[in-house]
Coordinates of N, CA and C and ligand atoms in Angstrom, one line a residue:
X208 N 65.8 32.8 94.3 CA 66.6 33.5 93.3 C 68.1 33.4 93.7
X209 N 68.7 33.2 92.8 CA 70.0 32.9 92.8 C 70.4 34.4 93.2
X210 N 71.6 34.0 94.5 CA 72.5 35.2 95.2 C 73.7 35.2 94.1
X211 N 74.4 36.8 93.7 CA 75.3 37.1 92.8 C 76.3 37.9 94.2
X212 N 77.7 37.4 93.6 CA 78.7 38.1 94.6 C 79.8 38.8 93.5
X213 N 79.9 39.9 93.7 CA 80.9 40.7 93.5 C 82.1 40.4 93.3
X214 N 83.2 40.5 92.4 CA 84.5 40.0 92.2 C 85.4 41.1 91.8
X215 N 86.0 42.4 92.9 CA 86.4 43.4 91.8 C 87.8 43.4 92.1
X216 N 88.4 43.5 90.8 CA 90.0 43.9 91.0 C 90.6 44.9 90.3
X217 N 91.4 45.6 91.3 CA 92.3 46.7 90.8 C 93.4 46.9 89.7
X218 N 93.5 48.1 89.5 CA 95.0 48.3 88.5 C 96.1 47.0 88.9
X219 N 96.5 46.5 87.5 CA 97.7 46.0 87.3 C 97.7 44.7 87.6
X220 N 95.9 44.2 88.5 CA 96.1 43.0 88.4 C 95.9 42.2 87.2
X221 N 95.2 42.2 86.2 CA 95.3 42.1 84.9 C 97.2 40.7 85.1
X222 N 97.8 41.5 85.3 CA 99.3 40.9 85.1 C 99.9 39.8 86.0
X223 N 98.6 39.4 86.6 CA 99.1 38.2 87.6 C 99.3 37.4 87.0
X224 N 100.1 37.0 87.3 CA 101.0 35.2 87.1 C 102.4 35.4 85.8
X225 N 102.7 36.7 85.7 CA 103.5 37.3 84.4 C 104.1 38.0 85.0
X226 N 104.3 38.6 85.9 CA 105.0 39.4 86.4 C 105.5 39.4 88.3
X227 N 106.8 39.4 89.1 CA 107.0 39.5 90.1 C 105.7 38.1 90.8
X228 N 106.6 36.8 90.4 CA 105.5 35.7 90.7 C 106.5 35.6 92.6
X229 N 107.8 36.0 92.7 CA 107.4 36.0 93.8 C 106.9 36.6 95.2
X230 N 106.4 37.5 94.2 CA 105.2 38.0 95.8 C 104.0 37.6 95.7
X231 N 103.4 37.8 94.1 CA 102.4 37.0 93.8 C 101.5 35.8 92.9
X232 N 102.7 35.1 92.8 CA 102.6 33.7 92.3 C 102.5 33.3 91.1
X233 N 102.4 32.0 90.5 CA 102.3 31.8 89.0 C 100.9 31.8 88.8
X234 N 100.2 31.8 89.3 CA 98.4 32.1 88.4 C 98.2 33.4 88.1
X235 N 97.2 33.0 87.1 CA 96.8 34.2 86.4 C 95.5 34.7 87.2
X236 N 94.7 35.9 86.2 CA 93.6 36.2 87.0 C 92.8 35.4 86.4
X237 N 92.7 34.8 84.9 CA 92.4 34.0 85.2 C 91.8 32.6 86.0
X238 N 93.1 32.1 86.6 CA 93.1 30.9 86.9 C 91.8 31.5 88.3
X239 N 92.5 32.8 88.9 CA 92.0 33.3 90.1 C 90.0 33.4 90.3
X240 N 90.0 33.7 88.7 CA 88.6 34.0 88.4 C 87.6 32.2 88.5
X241 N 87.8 31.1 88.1 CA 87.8 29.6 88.1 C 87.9 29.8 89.6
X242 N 89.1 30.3 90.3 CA 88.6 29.5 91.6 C 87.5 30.5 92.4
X243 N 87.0 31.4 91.8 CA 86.1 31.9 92.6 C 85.0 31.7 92.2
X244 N 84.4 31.0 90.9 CA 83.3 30.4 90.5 C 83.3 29.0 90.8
X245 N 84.5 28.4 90.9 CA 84.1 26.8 91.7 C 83.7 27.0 92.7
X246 N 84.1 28.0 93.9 CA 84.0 28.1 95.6 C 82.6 28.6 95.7
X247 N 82.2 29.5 94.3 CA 80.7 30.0 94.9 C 79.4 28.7 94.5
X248 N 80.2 28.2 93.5 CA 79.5 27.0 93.1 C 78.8 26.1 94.2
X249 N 79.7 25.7 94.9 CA 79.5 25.4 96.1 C 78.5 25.6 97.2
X250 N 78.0 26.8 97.1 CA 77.5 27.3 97.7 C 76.3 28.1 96.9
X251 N 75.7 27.4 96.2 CA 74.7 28.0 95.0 C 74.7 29.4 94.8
X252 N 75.8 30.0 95.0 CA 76.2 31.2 94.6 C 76.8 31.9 92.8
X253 N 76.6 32.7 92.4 CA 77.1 33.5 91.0 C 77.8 34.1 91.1
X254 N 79.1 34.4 90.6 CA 79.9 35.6 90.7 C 79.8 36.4 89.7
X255 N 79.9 37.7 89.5 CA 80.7 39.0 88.9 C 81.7 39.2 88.7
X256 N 83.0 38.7 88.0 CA 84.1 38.8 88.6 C 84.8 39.6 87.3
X257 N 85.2 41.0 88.0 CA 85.9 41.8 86.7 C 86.9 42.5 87.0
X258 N 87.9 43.6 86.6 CA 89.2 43.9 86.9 C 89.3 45.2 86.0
X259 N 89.7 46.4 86.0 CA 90.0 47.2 85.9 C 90.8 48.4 86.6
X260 N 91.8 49.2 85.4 CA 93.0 49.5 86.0 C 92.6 51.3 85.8
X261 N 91.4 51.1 86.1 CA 90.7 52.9 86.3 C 89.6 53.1 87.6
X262 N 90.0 53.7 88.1 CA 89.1 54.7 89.0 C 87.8 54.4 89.3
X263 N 87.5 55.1 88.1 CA 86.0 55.2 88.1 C 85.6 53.9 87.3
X264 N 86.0 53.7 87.1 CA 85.4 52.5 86.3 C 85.0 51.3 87.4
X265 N 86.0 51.2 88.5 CA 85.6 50.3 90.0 C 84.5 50.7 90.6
X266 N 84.6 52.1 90.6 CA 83.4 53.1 91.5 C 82.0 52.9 90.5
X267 N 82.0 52.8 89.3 CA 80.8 52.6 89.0 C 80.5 51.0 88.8
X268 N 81.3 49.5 89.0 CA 80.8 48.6 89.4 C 80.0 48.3 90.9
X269 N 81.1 49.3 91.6 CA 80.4 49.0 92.8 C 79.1 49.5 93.1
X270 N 78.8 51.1 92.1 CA 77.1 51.3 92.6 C 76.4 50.3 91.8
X271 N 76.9 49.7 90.8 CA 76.1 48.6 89.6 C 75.6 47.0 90.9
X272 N 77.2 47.2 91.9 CA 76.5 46.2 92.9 C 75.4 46.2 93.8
X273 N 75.7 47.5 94.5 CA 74.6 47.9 95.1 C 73.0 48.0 94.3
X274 N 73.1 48.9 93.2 CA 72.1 49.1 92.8 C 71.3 47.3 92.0
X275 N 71.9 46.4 91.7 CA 71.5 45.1 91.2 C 71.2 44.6 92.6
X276 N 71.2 44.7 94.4 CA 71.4 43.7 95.0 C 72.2 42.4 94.9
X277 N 73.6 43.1 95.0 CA 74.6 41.7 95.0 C 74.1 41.4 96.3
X278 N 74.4 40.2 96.8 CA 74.4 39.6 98.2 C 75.8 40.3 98.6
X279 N 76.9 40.2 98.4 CA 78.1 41.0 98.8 C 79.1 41.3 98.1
X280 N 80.0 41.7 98.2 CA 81.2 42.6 97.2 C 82.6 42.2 98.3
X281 N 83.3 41.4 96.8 CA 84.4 41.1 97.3 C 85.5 42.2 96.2
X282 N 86.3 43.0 97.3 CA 87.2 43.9 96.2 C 89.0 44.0 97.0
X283 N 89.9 43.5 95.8 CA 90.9 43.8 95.9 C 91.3 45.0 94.9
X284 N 91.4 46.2 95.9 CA 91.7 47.3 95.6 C 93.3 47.7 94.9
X285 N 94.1 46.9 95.0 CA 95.5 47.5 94.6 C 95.7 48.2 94.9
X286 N 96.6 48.9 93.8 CA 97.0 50.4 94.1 C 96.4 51.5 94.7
X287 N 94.4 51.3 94.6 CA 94.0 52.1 94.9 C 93.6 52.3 96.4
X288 N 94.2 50.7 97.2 CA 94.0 50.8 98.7 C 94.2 51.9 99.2
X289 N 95.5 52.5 99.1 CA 95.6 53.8 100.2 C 95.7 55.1 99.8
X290 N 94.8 55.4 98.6 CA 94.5 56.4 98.0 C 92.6 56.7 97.5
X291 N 92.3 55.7 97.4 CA 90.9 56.2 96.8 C 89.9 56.4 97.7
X292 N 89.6 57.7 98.1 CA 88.5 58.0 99.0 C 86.7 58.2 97.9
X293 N 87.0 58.1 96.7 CA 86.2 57.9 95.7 C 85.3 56.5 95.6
X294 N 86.1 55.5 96.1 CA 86.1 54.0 96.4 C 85.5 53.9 97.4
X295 N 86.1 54.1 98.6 CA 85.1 54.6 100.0 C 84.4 54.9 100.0
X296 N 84.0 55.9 99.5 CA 82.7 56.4 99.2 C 80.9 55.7 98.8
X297 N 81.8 55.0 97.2 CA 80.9 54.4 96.7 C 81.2 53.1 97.7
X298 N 81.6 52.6 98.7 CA 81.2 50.9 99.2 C 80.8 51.3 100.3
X299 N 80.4 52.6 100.9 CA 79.9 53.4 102.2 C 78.2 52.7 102.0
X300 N 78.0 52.8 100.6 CA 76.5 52.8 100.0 C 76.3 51.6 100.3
X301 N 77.4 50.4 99.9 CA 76.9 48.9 100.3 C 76.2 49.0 101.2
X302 N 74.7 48.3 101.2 CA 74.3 47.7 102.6 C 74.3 46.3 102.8
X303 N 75.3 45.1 101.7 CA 75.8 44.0 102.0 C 77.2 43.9 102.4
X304 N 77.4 42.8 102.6 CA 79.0 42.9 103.1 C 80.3 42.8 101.8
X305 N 80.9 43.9 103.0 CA 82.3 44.2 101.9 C 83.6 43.6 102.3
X306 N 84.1 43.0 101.2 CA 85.3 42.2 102.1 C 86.7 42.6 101.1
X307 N 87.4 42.8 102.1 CA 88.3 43.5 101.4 C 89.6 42.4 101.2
X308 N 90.5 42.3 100.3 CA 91.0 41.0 100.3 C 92.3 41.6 99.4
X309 N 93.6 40.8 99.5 CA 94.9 41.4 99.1 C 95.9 40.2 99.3
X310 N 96.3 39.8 98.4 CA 97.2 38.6 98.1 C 98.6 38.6 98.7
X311 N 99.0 39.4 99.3 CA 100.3 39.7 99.9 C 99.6 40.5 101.1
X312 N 100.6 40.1 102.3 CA 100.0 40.6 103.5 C 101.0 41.5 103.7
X313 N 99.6 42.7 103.2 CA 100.4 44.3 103.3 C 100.9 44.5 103.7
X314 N 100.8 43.9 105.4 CA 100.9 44.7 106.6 C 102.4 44.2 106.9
X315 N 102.8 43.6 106.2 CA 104.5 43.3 105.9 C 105.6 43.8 105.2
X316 N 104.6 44.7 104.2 CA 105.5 45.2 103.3 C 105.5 46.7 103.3
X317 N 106.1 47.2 102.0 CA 106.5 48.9 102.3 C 105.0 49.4 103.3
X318 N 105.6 50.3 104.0 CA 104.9 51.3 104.5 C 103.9 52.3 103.9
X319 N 104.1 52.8 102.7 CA 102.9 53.2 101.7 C 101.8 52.1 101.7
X320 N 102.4 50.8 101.6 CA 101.0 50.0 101.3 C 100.3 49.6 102.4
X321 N 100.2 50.4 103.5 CA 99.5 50.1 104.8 C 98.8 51.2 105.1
X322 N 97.1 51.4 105.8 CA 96.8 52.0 105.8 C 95.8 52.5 105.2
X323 N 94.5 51.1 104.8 CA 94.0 51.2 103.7 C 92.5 52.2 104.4
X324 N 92.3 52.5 103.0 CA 91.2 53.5 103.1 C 89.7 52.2 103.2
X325 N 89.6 51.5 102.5 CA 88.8 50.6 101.7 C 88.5 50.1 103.3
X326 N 89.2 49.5 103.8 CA 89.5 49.2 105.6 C 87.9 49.5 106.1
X327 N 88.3 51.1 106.1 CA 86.8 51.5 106.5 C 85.5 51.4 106.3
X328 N 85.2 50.4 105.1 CA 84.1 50.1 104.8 C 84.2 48.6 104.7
X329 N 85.1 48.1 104.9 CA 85.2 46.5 104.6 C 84.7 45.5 106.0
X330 N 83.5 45.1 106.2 CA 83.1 44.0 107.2 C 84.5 43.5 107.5
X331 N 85.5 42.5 106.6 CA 86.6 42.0 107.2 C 87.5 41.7 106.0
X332 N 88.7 42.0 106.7 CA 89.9 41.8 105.7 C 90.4 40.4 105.7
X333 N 91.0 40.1 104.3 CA 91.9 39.0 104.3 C 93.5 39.0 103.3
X334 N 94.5 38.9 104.0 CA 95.9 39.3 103.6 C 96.5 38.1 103.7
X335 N 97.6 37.9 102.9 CA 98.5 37.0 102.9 C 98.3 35.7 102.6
X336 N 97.2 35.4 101.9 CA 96.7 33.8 101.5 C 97.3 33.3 100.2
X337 N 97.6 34.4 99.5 CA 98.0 34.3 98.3 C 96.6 34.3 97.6
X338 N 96.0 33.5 96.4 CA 94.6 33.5 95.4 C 94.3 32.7 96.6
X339 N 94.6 32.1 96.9 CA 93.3 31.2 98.0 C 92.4 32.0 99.1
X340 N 93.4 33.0 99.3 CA 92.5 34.0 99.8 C 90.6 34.7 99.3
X341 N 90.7 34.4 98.0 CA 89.7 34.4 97.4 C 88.7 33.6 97.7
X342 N 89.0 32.6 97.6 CA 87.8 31.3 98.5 C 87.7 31.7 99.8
X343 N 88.7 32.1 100.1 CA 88.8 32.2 102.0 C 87.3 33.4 101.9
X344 N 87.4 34.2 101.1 CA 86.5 35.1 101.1 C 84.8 34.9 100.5
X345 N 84.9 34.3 99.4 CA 83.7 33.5 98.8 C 82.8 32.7 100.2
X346 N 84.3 32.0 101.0 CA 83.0 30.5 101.6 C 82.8 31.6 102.8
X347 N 83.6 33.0 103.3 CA 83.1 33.5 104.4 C 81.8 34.6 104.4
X348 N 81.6 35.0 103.2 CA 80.8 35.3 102.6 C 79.6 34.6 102.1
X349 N 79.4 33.5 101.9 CA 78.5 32.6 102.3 C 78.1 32.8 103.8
X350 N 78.9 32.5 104.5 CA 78.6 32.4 105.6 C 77.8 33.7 106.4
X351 N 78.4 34.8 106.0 CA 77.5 35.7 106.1 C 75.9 35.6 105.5
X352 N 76.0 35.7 104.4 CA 74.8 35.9 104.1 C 73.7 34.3 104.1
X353 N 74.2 33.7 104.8 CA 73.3 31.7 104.7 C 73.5 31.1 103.9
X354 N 74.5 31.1 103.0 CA 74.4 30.4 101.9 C 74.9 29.0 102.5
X355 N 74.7 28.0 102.7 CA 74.8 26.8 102.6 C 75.6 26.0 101.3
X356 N 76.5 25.0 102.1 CA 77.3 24.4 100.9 C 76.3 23.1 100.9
X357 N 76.1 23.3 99.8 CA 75.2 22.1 98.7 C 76.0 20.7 98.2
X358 N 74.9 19.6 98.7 CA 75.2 18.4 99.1 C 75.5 17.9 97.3
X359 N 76.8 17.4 96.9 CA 77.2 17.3 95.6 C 76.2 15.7 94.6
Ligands
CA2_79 O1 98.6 41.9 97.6 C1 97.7 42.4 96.9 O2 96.8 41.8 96.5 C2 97.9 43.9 96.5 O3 96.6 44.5 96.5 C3 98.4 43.9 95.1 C4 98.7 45.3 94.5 C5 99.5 46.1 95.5 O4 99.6 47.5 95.1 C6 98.9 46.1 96.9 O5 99.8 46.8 97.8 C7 98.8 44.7 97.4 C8 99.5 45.2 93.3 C9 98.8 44.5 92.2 C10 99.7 44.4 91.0 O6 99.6 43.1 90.5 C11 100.6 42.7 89.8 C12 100.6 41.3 89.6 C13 101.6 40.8 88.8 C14 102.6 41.5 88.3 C15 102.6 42.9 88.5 C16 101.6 43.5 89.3

């Protein structure tokens, strides 16, 4: 049975590659979305990959992950890093791996943006890759769970 991975993203990313490209680059989510169906491709993996700039609306994909058996949940939280204990909550429930992931390496910039709550439930973080961070997370994620990269 084909393994499905998680792809969730926060408020305001919607506006990548449109807005403030120099902290976060000229692709879109788009483009971001292509590279994380090529990288899972690879690895006879399916993604999920969706985006929303509400609350609950994240909180209820992620029990939709759990409750489907994703193999694992990749989520760049945004805005909601250092505020949603709602978020925490529901990826507490994961019992696959959570990888927390963030296109600008927070830990560089304002001090509000450090400090994430998501942290606490995330197997491992990845900061500062820019979108390629995304694969960085896909093929480690593989790796967790055995997926093997498949002979082309
Ligand atoms: O670096 C990241 O991926 C962030 O999660 C991005 C969030 C920010 O609040 C976090 O501190 C770090 C912001 C996402 C907003 O995305 C935009 C993209 C283009 C233009 C405007 C906003």
């Amino acid at each position: 049975m084909t393994q499905t991975v998680y792809v969730l993203n926060g408020p305001n990313l919607n506006l990548l590659g449109t807005r403030e490209p120099e902290k976060y680059g000229h692709n879109t989510l788009a483009d971001v979305e292509k590279l994380c169906r090529d990288t899972a491709q690879r690895f006879g993996l399916t993604v999920e990959f969706r985006q929303s700039n509400h609350e609950g609306q994240i909180v209820d994909w992620i029990q939709e992950a759990h409750t489907k058996k994703a193999a694992g949940l990749i989520l760049n939280p945004a805005g909601y890093t250092t505020t949603s204990i709602a978020i925490l909550d529901a990826l507490f429930m994961m019992t696959t791996p959570v990888i927390e992931i963030h296109i600008t390496n927070i830990h560089a910039r304002e001090s509000f943006r450090q400090g994430s709550y998501v942290s606490k439930a995330a197997k491992s973080v990845i900061a500062g890759f820019g979108i390629q961070g995304y694969a960085l997370a896909i093929t480690g994620l593989a790796g967790f769970v055995g997926a093997k990269e498949q002979s082309k």
